[in-house]
GROMACS .gro file of C-alpha atoms in nm:
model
  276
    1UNK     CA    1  10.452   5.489  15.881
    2UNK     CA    2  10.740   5.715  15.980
    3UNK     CA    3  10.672   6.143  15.991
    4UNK     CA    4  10.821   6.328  15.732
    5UNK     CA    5  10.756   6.661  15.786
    6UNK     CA    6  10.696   6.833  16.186
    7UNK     CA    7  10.344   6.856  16.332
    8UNK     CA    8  10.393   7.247  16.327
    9UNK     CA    9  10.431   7.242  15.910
   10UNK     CA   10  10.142   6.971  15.831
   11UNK     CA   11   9.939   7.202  16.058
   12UNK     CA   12   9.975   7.525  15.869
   13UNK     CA   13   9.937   7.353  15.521
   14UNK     CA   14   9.642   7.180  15.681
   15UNK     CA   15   9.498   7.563  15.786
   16UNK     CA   16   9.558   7.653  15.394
   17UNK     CA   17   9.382   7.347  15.287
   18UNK     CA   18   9.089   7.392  15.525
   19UNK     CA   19   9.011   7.738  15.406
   20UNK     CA   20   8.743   7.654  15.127
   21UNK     CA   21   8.610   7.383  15.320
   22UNK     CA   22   8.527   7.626  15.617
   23UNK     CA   23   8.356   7.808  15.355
   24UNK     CA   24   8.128   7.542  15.253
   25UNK     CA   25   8.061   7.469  15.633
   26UNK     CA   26   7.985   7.801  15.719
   27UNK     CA   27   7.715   7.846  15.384
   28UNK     CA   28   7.540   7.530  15.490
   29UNK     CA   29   7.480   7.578  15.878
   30UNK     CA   30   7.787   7.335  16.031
   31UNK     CA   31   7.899   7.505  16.328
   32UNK     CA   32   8.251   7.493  16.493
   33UNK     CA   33   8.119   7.215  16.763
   34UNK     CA   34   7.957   6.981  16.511
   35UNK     CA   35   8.282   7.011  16.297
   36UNK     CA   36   8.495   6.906  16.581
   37UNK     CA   37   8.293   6.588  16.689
   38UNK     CA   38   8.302   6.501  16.349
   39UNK     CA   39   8.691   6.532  16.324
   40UNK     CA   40   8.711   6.318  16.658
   41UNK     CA   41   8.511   6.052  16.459
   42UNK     CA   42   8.769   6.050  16.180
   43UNK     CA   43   9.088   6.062  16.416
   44UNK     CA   44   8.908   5.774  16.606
   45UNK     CA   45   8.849   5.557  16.264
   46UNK     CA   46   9.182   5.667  16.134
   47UNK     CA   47   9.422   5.547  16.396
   48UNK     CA   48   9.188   5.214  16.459
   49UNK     CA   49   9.245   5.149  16.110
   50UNK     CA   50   9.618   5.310  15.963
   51UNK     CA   51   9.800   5.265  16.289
   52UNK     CA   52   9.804   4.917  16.370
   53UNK     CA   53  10.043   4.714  16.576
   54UNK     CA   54  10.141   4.381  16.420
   55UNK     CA   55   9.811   4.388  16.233
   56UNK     CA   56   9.620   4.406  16.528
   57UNK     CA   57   9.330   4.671  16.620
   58UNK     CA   58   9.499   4.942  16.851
   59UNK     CA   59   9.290   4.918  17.157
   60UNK     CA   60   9.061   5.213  17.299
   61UNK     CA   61   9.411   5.360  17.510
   62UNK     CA   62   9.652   5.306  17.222
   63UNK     CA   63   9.386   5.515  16.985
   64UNK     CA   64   9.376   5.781  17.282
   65UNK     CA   65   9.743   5.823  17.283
   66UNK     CA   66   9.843   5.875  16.937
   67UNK     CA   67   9.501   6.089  16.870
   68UNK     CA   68   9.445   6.315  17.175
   69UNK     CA   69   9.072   6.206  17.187
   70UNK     CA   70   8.971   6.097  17.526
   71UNK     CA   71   8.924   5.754  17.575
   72UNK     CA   72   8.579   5.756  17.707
   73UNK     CA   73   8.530   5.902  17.376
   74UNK     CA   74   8.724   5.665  17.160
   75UNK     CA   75   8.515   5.400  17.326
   76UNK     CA   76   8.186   5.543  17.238
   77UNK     CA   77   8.258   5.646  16.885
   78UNK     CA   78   8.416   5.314  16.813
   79UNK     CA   79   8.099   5.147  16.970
   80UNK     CA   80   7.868   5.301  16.738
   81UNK     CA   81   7.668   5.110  16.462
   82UNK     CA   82   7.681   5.297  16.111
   83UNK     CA   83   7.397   5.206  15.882
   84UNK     CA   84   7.454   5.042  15.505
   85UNK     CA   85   7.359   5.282  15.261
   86UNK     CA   86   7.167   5.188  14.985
   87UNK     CA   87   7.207   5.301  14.586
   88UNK     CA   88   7.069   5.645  14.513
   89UNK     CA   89   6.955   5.703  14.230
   90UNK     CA   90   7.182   5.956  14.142
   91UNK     CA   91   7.457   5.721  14.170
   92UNK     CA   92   7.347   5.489  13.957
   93UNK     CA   93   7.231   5.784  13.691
   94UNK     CA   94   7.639   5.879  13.670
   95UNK     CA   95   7.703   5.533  13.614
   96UNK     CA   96   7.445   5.449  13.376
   97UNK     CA   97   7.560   5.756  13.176
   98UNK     CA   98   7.912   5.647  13.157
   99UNK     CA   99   7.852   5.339  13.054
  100UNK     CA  100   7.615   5.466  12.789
  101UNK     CA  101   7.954   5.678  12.676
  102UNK     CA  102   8.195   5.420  12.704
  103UNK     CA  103   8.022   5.106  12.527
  104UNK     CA  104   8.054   5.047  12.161
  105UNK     CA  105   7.751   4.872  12.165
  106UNK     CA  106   7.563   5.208  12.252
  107UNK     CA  107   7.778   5.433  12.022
  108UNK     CA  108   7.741   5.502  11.653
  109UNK     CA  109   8.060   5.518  11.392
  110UNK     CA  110   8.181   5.822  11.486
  111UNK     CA  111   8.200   5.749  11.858
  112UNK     CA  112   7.876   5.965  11.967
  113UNK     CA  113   7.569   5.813  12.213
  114UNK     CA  114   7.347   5.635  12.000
  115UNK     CA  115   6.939   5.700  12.061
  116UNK     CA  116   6.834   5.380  12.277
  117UNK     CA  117   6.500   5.229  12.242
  118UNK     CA  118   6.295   5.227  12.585
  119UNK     CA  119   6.415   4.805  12.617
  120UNK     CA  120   6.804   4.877  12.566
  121UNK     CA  121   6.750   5.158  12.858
  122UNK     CA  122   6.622   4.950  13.061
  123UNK     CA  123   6.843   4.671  13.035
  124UNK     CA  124   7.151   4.922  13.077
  125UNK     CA  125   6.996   5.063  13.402
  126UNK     CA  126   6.953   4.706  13.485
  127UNK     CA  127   7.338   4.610  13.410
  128UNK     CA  128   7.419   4.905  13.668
  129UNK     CA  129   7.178   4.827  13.939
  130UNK     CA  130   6.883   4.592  14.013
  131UNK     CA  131   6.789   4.783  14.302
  132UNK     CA  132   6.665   5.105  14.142
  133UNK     CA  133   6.403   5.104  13.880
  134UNK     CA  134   6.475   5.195  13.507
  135UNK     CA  135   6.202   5.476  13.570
  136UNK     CA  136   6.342   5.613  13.837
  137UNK     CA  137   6.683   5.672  13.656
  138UNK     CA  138   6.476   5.772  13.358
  139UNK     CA  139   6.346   6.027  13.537
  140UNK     CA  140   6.626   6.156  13.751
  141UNK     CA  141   6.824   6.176  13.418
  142UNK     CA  142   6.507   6.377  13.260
  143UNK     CA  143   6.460   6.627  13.546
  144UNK     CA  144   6.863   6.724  13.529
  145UNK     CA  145   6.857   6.780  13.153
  146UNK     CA  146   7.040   6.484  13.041
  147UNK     CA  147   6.798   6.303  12.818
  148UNK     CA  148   6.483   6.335  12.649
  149UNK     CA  149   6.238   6.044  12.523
  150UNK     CA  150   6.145   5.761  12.650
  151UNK     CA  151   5.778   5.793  12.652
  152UNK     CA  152   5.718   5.496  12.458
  153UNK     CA  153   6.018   5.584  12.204
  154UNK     CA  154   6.392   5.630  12.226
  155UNK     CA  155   6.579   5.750  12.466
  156UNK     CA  156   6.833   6.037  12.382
  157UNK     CA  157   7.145   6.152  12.578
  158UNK     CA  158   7.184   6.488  12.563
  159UNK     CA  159   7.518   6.516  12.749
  160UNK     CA  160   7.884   6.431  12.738
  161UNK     CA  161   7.899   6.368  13.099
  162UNK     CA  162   7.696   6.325  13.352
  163UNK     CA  163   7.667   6.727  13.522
  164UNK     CA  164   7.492   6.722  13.824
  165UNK     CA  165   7.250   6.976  13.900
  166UNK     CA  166   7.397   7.310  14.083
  167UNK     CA  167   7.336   7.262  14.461
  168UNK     CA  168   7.173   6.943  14.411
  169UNK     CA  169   7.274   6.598  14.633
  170UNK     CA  170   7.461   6.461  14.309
  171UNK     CA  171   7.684   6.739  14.331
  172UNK     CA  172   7.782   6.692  14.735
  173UNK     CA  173   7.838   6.333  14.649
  174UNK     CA  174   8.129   6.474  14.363
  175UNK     CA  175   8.227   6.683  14.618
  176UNK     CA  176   8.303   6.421  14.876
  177UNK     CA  177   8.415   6.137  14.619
  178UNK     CA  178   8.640   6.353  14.387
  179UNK     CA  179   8.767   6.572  14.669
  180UNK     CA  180   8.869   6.258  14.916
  181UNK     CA  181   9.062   6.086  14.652
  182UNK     CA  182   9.239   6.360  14.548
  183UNK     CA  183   9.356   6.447  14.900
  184UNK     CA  184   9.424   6.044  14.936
  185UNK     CA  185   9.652   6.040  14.626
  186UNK     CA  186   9.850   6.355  14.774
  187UNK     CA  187   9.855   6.270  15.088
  188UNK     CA  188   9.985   5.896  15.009
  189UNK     CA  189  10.233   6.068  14.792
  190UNK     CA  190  10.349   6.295  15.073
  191UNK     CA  191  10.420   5.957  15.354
  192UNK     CA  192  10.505   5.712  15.091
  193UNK     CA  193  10.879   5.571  15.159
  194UNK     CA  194  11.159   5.575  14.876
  195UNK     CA  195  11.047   5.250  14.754
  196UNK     CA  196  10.680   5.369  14.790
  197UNK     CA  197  10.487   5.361  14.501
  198UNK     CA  198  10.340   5.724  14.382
  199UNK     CA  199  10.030   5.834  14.237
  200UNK     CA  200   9.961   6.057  13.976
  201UNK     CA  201   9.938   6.418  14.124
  202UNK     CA  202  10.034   6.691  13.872
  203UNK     CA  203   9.954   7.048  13.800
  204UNK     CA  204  10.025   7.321  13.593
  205UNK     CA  205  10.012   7.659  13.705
  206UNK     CA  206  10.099   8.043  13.618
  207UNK     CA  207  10.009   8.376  13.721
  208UNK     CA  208  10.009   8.775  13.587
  209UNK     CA  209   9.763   8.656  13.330
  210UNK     CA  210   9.521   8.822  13.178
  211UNK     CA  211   9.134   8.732  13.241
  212UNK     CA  212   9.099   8.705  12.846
  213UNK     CA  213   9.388   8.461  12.832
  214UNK     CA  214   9.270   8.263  13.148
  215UNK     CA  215   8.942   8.246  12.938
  216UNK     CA  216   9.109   8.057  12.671
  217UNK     CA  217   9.278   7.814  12.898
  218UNK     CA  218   9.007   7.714  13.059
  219UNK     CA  219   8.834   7.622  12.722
  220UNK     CA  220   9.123   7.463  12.624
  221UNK     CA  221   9.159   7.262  12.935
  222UNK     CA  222   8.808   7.181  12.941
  223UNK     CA  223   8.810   7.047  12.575
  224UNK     CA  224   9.164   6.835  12.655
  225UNK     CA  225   8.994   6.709  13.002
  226UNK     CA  226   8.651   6.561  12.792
  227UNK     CA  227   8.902   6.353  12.570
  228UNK     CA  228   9.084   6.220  12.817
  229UNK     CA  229   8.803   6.173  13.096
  230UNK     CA  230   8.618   5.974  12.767
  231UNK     CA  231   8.922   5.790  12.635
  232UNK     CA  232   8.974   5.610  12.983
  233UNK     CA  233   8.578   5.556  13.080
  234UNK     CA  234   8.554   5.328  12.722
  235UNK     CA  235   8.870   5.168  12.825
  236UNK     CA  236   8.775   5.087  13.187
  237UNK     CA  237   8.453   4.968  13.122
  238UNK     CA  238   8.580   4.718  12.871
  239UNK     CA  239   8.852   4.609  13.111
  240UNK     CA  240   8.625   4.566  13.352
  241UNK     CA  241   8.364   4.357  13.150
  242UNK     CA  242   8.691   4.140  13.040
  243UNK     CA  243   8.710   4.088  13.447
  244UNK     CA  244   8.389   3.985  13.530
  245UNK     CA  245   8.469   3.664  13.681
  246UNK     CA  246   8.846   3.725  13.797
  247UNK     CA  247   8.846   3.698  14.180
  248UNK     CA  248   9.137   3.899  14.158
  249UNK     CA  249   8.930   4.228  14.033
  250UNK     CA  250   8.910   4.411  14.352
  251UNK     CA  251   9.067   4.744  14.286
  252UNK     CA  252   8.859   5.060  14.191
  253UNK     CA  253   9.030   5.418  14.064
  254UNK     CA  254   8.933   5.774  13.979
  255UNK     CA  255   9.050   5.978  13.744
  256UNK     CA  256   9.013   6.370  13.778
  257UNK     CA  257   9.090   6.736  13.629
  258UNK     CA  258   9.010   7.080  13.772
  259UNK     CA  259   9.094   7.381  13.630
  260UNK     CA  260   9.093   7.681  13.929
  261UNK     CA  261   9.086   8.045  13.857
  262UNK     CA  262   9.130   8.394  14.088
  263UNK     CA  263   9.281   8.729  14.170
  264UNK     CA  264   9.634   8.607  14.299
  265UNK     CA  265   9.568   8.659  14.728
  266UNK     CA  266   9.178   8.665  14.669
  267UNK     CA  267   8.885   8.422  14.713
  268UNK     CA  268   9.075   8.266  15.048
  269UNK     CA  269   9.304   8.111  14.790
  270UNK     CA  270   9.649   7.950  14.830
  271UNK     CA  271   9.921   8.230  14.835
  272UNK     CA  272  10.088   8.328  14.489
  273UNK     CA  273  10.284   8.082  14.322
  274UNK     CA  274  10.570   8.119  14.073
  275UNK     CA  275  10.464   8.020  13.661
  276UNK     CA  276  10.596   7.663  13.611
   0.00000   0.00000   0.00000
């Protein structure tokens, strides 16, 4: 993996890139230290993993020298046991809802969630997960708004997606998931070689609008984003039934949108750029 670009310019697009992030940071309590052993963690995984020699595990010196962490450091952080995580509920609630969108077996002739009775919940919670109880989803999907029922009758979806609640965990979990892949597809794009292949990373962007106008956009985009976020969940989960027993199936993707909206320096944002 050769550099394209200096230290000096990845470091000021970096500072650009960092500014909503500090903002998070800063709202929930993360101070400048715990930031920084954090970001020695990642360097530390990062170059043990990315920057191999011949395929083989840099050792504690090598990862010192190409990071800048000291190697007393390096040592400790790489000797550290991280626990499994287990399914959260949430988790399996975004899941269960997208399968509940995507299969035709749960969708009526025009293409909208069917009403499931209490036993086809069940046994679509239990297709997701065996390690979190149908009730437990059932209620996790109650409590955010997504479906109603299920006392002993049919259970109703309520939603085209599943939304997590406003400052709830579901949403930090978005936040991490959507937001690392993102940053992995652009930042593969930006190292990849000539023969490199490149990921999908487009956008489409103007300014001197008008808020009205910006308002109709955004619906627009929104409505455009639902059809195609919809179109591909029906057509990965069937692909992925179709693979159940292919050894080869080991690949996962995402699939994203974002529509972003502000007063052209304001908000911390990137600077101004020029309509498309």
């Amino acid at each position: 993996m050769s550099p394209t670009h200096s230290a000096a310019s990845v470091l000021a697009a970096t500072k650009a890139l960092l500014r909503p992030l500090v903002r998070v940071l800063i709202a929930s309590g993360a101070t400048l230290p715990a930031v920084v052993a954090a970001l020695k963690e990642c360097f530390v995984e990062v170059a043990s993993r990315d920057f191999r020699l011949g395929g083989r595990e840099p050792s504690d010196s090598r990862v010192s020298l190409v990071t800048g962490v000291h190697r007393k450091d390096v040592r400790a952080i790489r000797e550290r046991s991280h626990p499994v995580s287990t399914p959260r509920a949430g988790g399996v609630a975004a899941t269960v809802v997208g399968r509940w969108l995507g299969h035709p077996d749960h969708l009526d002739a025009d293409g909208r969630p069917r009403a499931l009775p209490r036993a086809a919940f069940d046994a679509l919670v239990a297709g997701v997960s065996k390690d979190v109880r149908p009730r437990t989803v059932l209620d996790e999907l109650v409590r955010l708004g997504l479906v109603e029922g299920g006392e002993g009758g049919a259970v109703r979806l309520l939603a085209d997606a599943f939304v997590p609640a406003k400052g709830g965990e579901e949403m930090l979990a978005f936040f991490e998931r959507n937001l690392h892949d993102h940053m992995a597809a652009a930042a593969g794009n930006l190292l990849a070689g000539p023969d490199d292949r490149r990921f999908l990373e487009r956008a489409v962007y103007y300014n001197n609008l008008r808020p009205a106008d910006v308002d109709r956009l955004e619906a627009e985009a929104r409505t455009l984003a639902l059809a195609a976020l919809r179109h591909l969940n029906g057509l990965a989960l069937e692909m992925q039934q179709a693979a159940q027993d292919d050894a080869g199936a080991g690949e996962r993707f995402r699939f994203g949108v974002y529509f972003f909206r502000a007063e052209r320096e304001a908000d911390g944002a990137a600077p101004p750029e020029e309509k498309a």
